[in-house]
Backbone as numpy.savetxt, mean C-alpha at the origin, in Angstrom:
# Nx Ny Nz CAx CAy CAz Cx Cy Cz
5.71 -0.39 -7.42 4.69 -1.02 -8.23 4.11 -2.27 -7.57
4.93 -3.14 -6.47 4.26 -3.83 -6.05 3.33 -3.59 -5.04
2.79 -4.22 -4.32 1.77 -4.11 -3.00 2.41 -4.48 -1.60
2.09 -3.39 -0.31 2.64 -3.64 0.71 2.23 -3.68 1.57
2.50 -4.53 2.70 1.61 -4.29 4.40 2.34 -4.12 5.56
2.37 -4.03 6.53 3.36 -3.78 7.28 2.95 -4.72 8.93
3.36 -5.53 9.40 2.83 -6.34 10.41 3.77 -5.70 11.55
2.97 -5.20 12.23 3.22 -4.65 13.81 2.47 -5.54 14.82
2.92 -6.28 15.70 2.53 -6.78 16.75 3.84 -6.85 18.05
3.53 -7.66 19.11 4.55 -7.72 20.45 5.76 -7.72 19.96
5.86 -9.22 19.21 7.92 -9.03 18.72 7.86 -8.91 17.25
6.50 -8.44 16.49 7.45 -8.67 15.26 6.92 -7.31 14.75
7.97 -6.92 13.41 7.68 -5.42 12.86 8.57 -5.80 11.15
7.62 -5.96 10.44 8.21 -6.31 8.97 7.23 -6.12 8.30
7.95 -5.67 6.86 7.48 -5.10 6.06 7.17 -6.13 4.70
6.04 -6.47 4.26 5.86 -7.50 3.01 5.68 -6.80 1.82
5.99 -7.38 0.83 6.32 -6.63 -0.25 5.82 -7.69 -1.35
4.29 -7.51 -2.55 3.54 -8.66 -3.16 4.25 -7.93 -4.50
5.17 -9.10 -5.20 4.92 -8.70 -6.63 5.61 -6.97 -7.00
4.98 -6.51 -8.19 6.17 -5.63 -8.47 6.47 -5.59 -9.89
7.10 -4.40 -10.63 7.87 -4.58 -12.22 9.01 -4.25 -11.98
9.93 -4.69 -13.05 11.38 -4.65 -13.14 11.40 -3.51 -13.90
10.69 -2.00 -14.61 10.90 -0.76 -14.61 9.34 -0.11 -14.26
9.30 1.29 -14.87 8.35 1.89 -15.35 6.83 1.60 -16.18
7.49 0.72 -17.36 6.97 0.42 -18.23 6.04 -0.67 -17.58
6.39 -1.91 -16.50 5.23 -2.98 -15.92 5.33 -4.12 -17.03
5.89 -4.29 -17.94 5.85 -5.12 -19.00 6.36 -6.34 -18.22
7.62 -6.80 -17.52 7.86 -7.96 -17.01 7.71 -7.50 -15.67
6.99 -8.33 -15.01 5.95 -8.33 -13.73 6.76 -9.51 -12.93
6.86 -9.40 -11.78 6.83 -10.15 -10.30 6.19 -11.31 -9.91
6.07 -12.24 -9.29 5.26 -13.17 -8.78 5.72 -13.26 -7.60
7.57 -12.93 -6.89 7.50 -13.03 -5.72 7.33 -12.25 -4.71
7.08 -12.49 -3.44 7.35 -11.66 -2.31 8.50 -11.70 -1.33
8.55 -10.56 -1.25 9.86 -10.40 0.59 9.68 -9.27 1.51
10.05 -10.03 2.43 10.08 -8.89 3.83 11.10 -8.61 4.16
11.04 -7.34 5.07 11.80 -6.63 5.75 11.63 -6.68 7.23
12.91 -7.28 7.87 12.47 -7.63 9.23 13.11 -6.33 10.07
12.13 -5.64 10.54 12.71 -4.26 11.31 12.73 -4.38 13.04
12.31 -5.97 12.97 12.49 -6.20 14.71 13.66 -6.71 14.53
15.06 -6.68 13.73 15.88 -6.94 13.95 16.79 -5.65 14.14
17.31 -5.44 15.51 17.67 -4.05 15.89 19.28 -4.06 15.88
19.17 -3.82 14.21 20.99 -3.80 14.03 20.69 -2.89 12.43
21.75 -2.50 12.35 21.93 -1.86 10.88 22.14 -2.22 9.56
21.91 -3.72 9.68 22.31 -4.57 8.49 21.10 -5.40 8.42
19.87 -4.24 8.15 18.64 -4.70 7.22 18.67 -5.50 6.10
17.81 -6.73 5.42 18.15 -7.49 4.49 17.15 -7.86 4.37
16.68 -7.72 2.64 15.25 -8.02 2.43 15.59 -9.34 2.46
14.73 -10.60 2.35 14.33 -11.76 2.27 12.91 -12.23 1.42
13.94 -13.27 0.65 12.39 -13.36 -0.53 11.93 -14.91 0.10
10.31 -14.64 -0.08 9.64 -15.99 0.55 9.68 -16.75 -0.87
9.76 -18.53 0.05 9.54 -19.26 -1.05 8.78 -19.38 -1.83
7.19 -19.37 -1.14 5.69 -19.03 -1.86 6.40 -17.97 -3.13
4.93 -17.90 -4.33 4.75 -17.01 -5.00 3.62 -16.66 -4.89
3.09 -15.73 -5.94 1.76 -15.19 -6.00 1.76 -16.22 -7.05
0.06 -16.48 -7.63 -0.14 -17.30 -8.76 -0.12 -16.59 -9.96
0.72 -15.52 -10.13 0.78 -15.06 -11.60 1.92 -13.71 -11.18
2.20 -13.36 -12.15 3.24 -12.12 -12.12 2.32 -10.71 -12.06
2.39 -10.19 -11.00 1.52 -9.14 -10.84 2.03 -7.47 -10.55
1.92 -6.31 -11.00 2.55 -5.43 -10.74 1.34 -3.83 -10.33
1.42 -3.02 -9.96 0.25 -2.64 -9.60 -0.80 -3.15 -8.66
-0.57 -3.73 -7.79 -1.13 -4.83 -6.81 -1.47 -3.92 -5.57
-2.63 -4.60 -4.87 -2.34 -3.56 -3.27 -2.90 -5.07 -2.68
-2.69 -4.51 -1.48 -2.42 -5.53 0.09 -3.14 -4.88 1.11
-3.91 -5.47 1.96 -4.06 -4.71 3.31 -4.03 -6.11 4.39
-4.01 -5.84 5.45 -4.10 -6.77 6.50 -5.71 -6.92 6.71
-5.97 -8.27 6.98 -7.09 -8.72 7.33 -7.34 -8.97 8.77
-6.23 -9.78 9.13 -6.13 -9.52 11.13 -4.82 -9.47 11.56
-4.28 -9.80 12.50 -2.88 -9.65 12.75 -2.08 -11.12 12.45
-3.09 -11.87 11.59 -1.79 -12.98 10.88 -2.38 -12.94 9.64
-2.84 -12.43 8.85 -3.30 -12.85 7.50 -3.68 -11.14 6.25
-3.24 -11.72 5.03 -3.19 -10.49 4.09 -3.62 -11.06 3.28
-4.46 -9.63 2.65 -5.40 -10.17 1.42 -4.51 -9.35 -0.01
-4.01 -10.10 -1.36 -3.74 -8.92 -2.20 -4.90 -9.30 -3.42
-5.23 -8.11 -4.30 -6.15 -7.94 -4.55 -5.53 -7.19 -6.27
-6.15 -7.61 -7.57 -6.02 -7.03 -9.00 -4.53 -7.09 -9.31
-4.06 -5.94 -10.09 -2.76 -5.74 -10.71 -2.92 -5.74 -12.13
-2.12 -5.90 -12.59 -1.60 -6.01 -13.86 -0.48 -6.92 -14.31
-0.44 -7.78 -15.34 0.49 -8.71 -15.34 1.10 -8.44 -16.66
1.46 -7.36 -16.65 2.37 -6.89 -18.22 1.49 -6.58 -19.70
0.02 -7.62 -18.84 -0.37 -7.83 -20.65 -2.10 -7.24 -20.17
-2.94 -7.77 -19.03 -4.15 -7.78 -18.93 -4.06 -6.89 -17.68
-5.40 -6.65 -17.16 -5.36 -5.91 -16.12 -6.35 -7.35 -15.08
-6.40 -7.14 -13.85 -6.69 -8.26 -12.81 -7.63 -7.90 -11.97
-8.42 -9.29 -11.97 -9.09 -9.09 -10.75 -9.14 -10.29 -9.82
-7.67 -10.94 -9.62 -7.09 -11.82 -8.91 -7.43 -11.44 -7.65
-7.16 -12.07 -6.57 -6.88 -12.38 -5.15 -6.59 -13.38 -4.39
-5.65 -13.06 -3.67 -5.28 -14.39 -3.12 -4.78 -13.95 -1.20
-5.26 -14.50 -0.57 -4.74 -14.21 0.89 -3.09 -14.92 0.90
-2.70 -14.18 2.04 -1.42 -14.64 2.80 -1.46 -14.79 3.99
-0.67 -16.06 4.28 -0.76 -16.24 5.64 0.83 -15.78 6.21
0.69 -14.82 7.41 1.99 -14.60 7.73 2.91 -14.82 8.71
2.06 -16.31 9.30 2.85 -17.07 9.85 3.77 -18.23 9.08
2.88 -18.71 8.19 3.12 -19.89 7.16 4.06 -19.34 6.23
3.59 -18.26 5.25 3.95 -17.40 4.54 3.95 -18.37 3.12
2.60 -18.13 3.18 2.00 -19.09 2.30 0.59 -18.19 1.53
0.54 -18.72 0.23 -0.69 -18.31 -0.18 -2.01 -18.71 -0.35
-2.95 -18.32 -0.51 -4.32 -19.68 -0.51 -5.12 -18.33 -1.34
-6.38 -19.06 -2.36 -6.93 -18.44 -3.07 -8.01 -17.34 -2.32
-8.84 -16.36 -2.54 -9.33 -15.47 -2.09 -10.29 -15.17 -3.61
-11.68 -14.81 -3.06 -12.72 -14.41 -3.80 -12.16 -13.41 -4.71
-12.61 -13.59 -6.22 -12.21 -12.20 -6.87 -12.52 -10.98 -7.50
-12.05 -10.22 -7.92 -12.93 -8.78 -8.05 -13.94 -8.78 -8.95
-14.84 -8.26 -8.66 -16.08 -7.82 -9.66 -15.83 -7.10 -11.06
-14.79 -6.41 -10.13 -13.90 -5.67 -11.92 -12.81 -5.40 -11.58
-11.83 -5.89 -12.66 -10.69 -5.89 -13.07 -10.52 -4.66 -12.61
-8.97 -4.20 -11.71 -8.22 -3.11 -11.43 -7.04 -3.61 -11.06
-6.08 -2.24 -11.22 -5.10 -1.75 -10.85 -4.61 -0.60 -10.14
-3.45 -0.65 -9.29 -3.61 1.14 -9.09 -4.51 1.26 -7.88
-5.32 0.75 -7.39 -6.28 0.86 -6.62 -6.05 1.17 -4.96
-6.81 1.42 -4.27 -6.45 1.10 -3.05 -7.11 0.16 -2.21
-6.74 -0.09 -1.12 -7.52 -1.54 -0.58 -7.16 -0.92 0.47
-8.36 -1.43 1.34 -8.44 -1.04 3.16 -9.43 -1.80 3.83
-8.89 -2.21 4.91 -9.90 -3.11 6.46 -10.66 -2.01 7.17
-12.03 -2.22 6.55 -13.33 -0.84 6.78 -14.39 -1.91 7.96
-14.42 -1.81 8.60 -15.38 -2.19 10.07 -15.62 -3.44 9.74
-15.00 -4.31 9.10 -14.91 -5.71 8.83 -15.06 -6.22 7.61
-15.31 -5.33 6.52 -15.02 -5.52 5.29 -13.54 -4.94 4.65
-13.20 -5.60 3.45 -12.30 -5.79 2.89 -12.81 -4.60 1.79
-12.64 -3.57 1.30 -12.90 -2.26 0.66 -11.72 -1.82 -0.26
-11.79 -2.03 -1.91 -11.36 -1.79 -3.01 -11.84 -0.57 -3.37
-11.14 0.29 -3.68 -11.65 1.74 -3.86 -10.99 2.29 -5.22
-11.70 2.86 -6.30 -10.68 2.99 -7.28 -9.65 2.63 -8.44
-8.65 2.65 -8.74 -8.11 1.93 -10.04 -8.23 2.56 -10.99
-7.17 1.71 -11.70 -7.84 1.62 -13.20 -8.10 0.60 -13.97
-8.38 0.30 -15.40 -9.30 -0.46 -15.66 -8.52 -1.00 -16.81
-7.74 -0.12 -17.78 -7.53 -0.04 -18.81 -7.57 0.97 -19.78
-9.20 1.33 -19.41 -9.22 2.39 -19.93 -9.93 3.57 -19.31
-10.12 3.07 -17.93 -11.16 4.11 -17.07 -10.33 4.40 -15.84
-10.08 5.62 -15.60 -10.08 5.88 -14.35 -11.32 5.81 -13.02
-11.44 4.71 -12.36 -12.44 4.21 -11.86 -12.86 4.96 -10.55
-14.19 5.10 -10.58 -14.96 6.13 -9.36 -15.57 4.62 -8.73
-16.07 3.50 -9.50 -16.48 2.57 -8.65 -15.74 2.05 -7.78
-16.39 1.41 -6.32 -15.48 0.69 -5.40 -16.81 -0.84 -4.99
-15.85 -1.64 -4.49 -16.67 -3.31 -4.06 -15.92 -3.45 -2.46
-16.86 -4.09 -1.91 -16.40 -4.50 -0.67 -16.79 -6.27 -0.42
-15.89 -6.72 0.16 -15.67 -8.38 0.82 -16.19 -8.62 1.60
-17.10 -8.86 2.14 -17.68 -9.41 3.48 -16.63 -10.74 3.46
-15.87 -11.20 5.16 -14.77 -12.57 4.86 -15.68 -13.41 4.96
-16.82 -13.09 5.66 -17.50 -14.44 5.17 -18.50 -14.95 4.20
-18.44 -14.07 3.11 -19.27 -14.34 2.07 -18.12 -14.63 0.83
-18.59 -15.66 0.04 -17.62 -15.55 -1.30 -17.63 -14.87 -2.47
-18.46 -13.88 -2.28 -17.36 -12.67 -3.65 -17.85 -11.47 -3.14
-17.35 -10.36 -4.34 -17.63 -8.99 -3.88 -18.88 -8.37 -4.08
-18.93 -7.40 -3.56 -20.53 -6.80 -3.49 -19.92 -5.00 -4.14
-20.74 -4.17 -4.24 -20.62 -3.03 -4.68 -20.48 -1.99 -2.98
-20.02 -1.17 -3.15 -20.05 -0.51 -2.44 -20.18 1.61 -2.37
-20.41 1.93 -1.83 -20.86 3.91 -2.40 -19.51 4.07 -3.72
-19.49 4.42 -4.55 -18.62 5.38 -5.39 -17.69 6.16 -5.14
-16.29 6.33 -5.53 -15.70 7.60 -4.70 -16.52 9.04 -6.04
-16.18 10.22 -5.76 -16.77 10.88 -6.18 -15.97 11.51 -7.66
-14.86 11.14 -7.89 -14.13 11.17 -8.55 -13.22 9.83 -8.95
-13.16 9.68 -10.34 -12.81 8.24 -10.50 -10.83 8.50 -9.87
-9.88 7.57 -10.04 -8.81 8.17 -9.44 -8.03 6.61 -9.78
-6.68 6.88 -9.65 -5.51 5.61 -9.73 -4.32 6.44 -9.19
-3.94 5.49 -8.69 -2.47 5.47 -7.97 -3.00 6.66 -6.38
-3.79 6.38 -5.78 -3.46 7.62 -4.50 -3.62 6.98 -3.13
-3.93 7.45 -2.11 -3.72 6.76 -0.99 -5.15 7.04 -0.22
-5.32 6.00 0.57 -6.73 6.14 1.12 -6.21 5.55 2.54
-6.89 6.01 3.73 -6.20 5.21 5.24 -7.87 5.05 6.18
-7.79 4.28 6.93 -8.85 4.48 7.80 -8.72 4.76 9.03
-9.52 5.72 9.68 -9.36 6.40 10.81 -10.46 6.94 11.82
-10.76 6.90 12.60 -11.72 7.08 13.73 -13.23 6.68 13.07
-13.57 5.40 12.42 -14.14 4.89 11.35 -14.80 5.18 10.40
-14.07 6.24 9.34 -13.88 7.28 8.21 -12.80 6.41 7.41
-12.91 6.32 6.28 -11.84 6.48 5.10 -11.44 7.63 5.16
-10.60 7.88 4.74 -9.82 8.99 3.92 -8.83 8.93 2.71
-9.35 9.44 1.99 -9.23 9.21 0.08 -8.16 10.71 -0.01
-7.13 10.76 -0.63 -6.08 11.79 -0.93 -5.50 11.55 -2.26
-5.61 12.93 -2.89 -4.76 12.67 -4.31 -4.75 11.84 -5.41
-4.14 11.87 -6.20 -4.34 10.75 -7.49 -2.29 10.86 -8.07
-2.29 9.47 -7.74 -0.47 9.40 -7.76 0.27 9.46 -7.06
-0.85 9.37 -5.85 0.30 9.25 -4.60 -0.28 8.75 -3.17
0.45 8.21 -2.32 0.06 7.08 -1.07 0.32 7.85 0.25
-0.24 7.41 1.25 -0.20 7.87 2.55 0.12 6.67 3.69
0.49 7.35 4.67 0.79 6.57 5.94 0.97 7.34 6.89
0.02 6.45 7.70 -0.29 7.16 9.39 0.39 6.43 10.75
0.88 7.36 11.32 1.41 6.74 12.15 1.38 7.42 13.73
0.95 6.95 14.80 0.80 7.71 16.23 0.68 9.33 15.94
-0.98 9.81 15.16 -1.29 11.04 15.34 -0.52 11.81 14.12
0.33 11.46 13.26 0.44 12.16 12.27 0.41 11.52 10.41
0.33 12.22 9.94 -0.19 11.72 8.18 1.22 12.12 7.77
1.63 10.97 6.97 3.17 10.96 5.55 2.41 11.27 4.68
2.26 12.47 4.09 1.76 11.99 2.08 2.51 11.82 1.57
3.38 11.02 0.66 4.06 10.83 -0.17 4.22 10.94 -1.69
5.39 11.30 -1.86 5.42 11.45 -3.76 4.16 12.95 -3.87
4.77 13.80 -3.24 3.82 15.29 -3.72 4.67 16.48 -4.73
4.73 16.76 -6.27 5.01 16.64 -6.71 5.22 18.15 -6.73
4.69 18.90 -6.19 4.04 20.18 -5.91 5.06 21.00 -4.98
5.48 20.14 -4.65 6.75 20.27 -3.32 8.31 19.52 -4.32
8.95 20.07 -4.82 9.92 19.77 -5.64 10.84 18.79 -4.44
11.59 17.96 -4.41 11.20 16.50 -5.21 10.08 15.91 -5.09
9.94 16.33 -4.35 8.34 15.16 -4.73 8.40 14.04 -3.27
9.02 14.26 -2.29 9.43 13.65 -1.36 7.97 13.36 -0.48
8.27 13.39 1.27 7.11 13.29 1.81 6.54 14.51 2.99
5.43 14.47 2.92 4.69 16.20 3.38 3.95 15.57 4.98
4.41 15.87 6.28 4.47 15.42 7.37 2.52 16.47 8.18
2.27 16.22 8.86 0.52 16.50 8.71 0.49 16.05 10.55
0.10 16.55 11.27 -0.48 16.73 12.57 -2.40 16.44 12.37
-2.32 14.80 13.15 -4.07 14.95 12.98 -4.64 14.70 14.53
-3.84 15.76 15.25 -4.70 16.13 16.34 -6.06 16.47 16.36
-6.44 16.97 14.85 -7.81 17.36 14.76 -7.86 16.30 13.09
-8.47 15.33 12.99 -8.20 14.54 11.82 -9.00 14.78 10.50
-10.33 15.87 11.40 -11.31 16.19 9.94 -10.20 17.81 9.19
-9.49 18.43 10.02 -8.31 19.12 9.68 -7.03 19.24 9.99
-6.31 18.39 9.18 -5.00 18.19 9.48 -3.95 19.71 9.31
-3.14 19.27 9.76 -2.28 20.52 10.26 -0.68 20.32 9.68
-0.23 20.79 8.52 0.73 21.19 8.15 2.17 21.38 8.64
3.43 20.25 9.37 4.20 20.54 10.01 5.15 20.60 9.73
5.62 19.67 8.52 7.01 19.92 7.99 6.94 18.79 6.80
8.19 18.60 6.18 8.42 18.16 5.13 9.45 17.21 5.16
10.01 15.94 4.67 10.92 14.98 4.59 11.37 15.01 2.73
12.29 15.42 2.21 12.46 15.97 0.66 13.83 15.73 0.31
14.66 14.00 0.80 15.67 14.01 0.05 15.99 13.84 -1.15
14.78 13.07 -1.91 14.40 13.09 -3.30 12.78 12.32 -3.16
12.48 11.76 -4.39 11.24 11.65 -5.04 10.47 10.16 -3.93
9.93 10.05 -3.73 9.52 8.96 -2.63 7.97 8.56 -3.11
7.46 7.59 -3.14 6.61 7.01 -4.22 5.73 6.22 -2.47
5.97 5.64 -1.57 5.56 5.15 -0.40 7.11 5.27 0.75
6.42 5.10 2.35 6.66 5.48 2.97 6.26 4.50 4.38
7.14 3.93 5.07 6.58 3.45 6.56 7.22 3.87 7.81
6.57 4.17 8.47 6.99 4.77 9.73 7.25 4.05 10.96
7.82 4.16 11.73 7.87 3.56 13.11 8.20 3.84 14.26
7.89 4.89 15.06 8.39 5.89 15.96 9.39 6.76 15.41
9.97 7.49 15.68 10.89 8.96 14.72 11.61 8.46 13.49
11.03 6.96 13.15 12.34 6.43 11.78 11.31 6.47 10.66
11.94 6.96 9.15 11.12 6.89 8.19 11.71 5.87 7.40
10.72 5.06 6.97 11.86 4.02 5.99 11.05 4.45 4.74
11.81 4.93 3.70 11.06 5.50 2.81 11.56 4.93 1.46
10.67 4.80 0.48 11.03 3.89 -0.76 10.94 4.80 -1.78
12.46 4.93 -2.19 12.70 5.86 -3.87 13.08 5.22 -4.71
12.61 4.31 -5.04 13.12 3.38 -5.98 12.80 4.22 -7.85
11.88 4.85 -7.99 11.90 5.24 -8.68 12.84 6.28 -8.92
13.03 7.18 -8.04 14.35 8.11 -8.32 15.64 7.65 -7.78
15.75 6.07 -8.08 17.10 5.95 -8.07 17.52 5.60 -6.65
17.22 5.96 -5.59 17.83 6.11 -4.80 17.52 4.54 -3.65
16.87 3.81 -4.01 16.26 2.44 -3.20 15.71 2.46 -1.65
15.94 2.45 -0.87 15.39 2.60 0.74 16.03 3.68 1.36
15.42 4.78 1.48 16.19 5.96 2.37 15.60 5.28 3.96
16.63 5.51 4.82 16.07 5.45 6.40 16.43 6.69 6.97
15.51 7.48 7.53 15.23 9.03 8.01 15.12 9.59 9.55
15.94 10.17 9.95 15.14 10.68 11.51 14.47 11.72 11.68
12.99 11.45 12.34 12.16 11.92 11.68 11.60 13.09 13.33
12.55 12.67 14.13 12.16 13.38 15.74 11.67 14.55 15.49
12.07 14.94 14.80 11.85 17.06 14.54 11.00 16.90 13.13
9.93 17.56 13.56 8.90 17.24 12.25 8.22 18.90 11.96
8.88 19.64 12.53 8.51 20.61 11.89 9.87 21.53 10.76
């Protein structure tokens, strides 16, 4: 339920984690964040919560990277209203500072770094499953409108790629990593785990195998390792070898 980004550069590889609910329900909401430091090459991973907070308890939240030191998170839900908060992170400082805010209140949504805009796609509203999307110019202060998806949608995954979006599903997230697509949480595929995709050809992806130790809701990759998040089915951080993908 919270929002995530993942910072890959020379020495560092960690995973940030905005906000969040303590069940299903989203009623008591998050304000903090923590990472996962995966450039530490030992087996005794340990999340770490930053001192910063977000400025409100937020759950339903998304994140994307803005450059390779700074994250934008964007809406949520805070148990009671739905949001159209934002606030950047800095991830050297690991600090927060305010950020322009949404045109309309969402949740659920997805967020992505589109040829230099900041691109909100989706949500929900409250009471709409939302087809509208707004985009950020960083150097202008607020949002602007941007094309419609064609179907309104919440909770699914959108990635950008050879400078195309790509919009998938409703209830479930994606992640790309060196030439192949994770879909995650596919429900269709009993547990509901993650569905592995060859995009040698990216306008048709290619079907290779499956990762299905139980129900998996998101997913990050990093050369043959899956670090995969089941928190909803119980099971908290699976780590996967992922060499053989068919």
């Amino acid at each position: 339920m919270g929002a995530v980004v993942t910072e890959m550069g020379s020495n560092q590889y960690r995973i940030f984690v905005f906000g969040g609910a303590q069940d299903e329900s989203g009623e008591t909401c998050y304000r903090s964040c923590l990472f996962l430091d995966l450039g530490e090459e030992n087996e005794a991973l340990q999340w770490v919560e930053v001192e910063a907070q977000l400025s409100c308890p937020t759950s339903f939240t998304r994140a994307c990277l803005v450059n390779s030191t700074e994250a934008i998170i964007c809406g949520g839900h805070d148990g009671i209203k739905w949001l159209g908060k934002c606030e950047y992170f800095d991830l050297g400082t690991l600090t927060f500072s305010p950020a322009p805010d949404l045109a309309q209140p969402r949740a659920g949504h997805c967020l992505v770094f589109y040829l230099g805009f900041i691109i909100a796609l989706g949500g929900y509203s409250g009471s709409t499953y939302l087809a509208a999307c707004e985009r950020l110019d960083l150097g202008e202060a607020k949002w602007a409108s941007f094309p419609k998806l064609i179907n309104g949608r919440s909770a699914f995954g959108a990635v950008v790629l050879d400078s195309k979006i790509y919009v998938a599903g409703f209830k479930r997230s994606i992640e790309i990593f060196d030439g192949y697509m994770y879909l995650n949480g596919c429900g269709n595929w009993p547990p509901g785990g993650v569905l592995i995709f060859s995009l040698a050809d990216p306008d048709n992806p290619q079907f290779l195998g499956e990762y299905q130790p139980e129900y998996v809701h998101d997913s990050y990759v990093r050369h043959d390792t899956i670090f995969a998040a089941a928190i909803y089915s119980g099971g908290g951080l699976d780590i996967g070898d992922l060499t053989i993908k068919t």
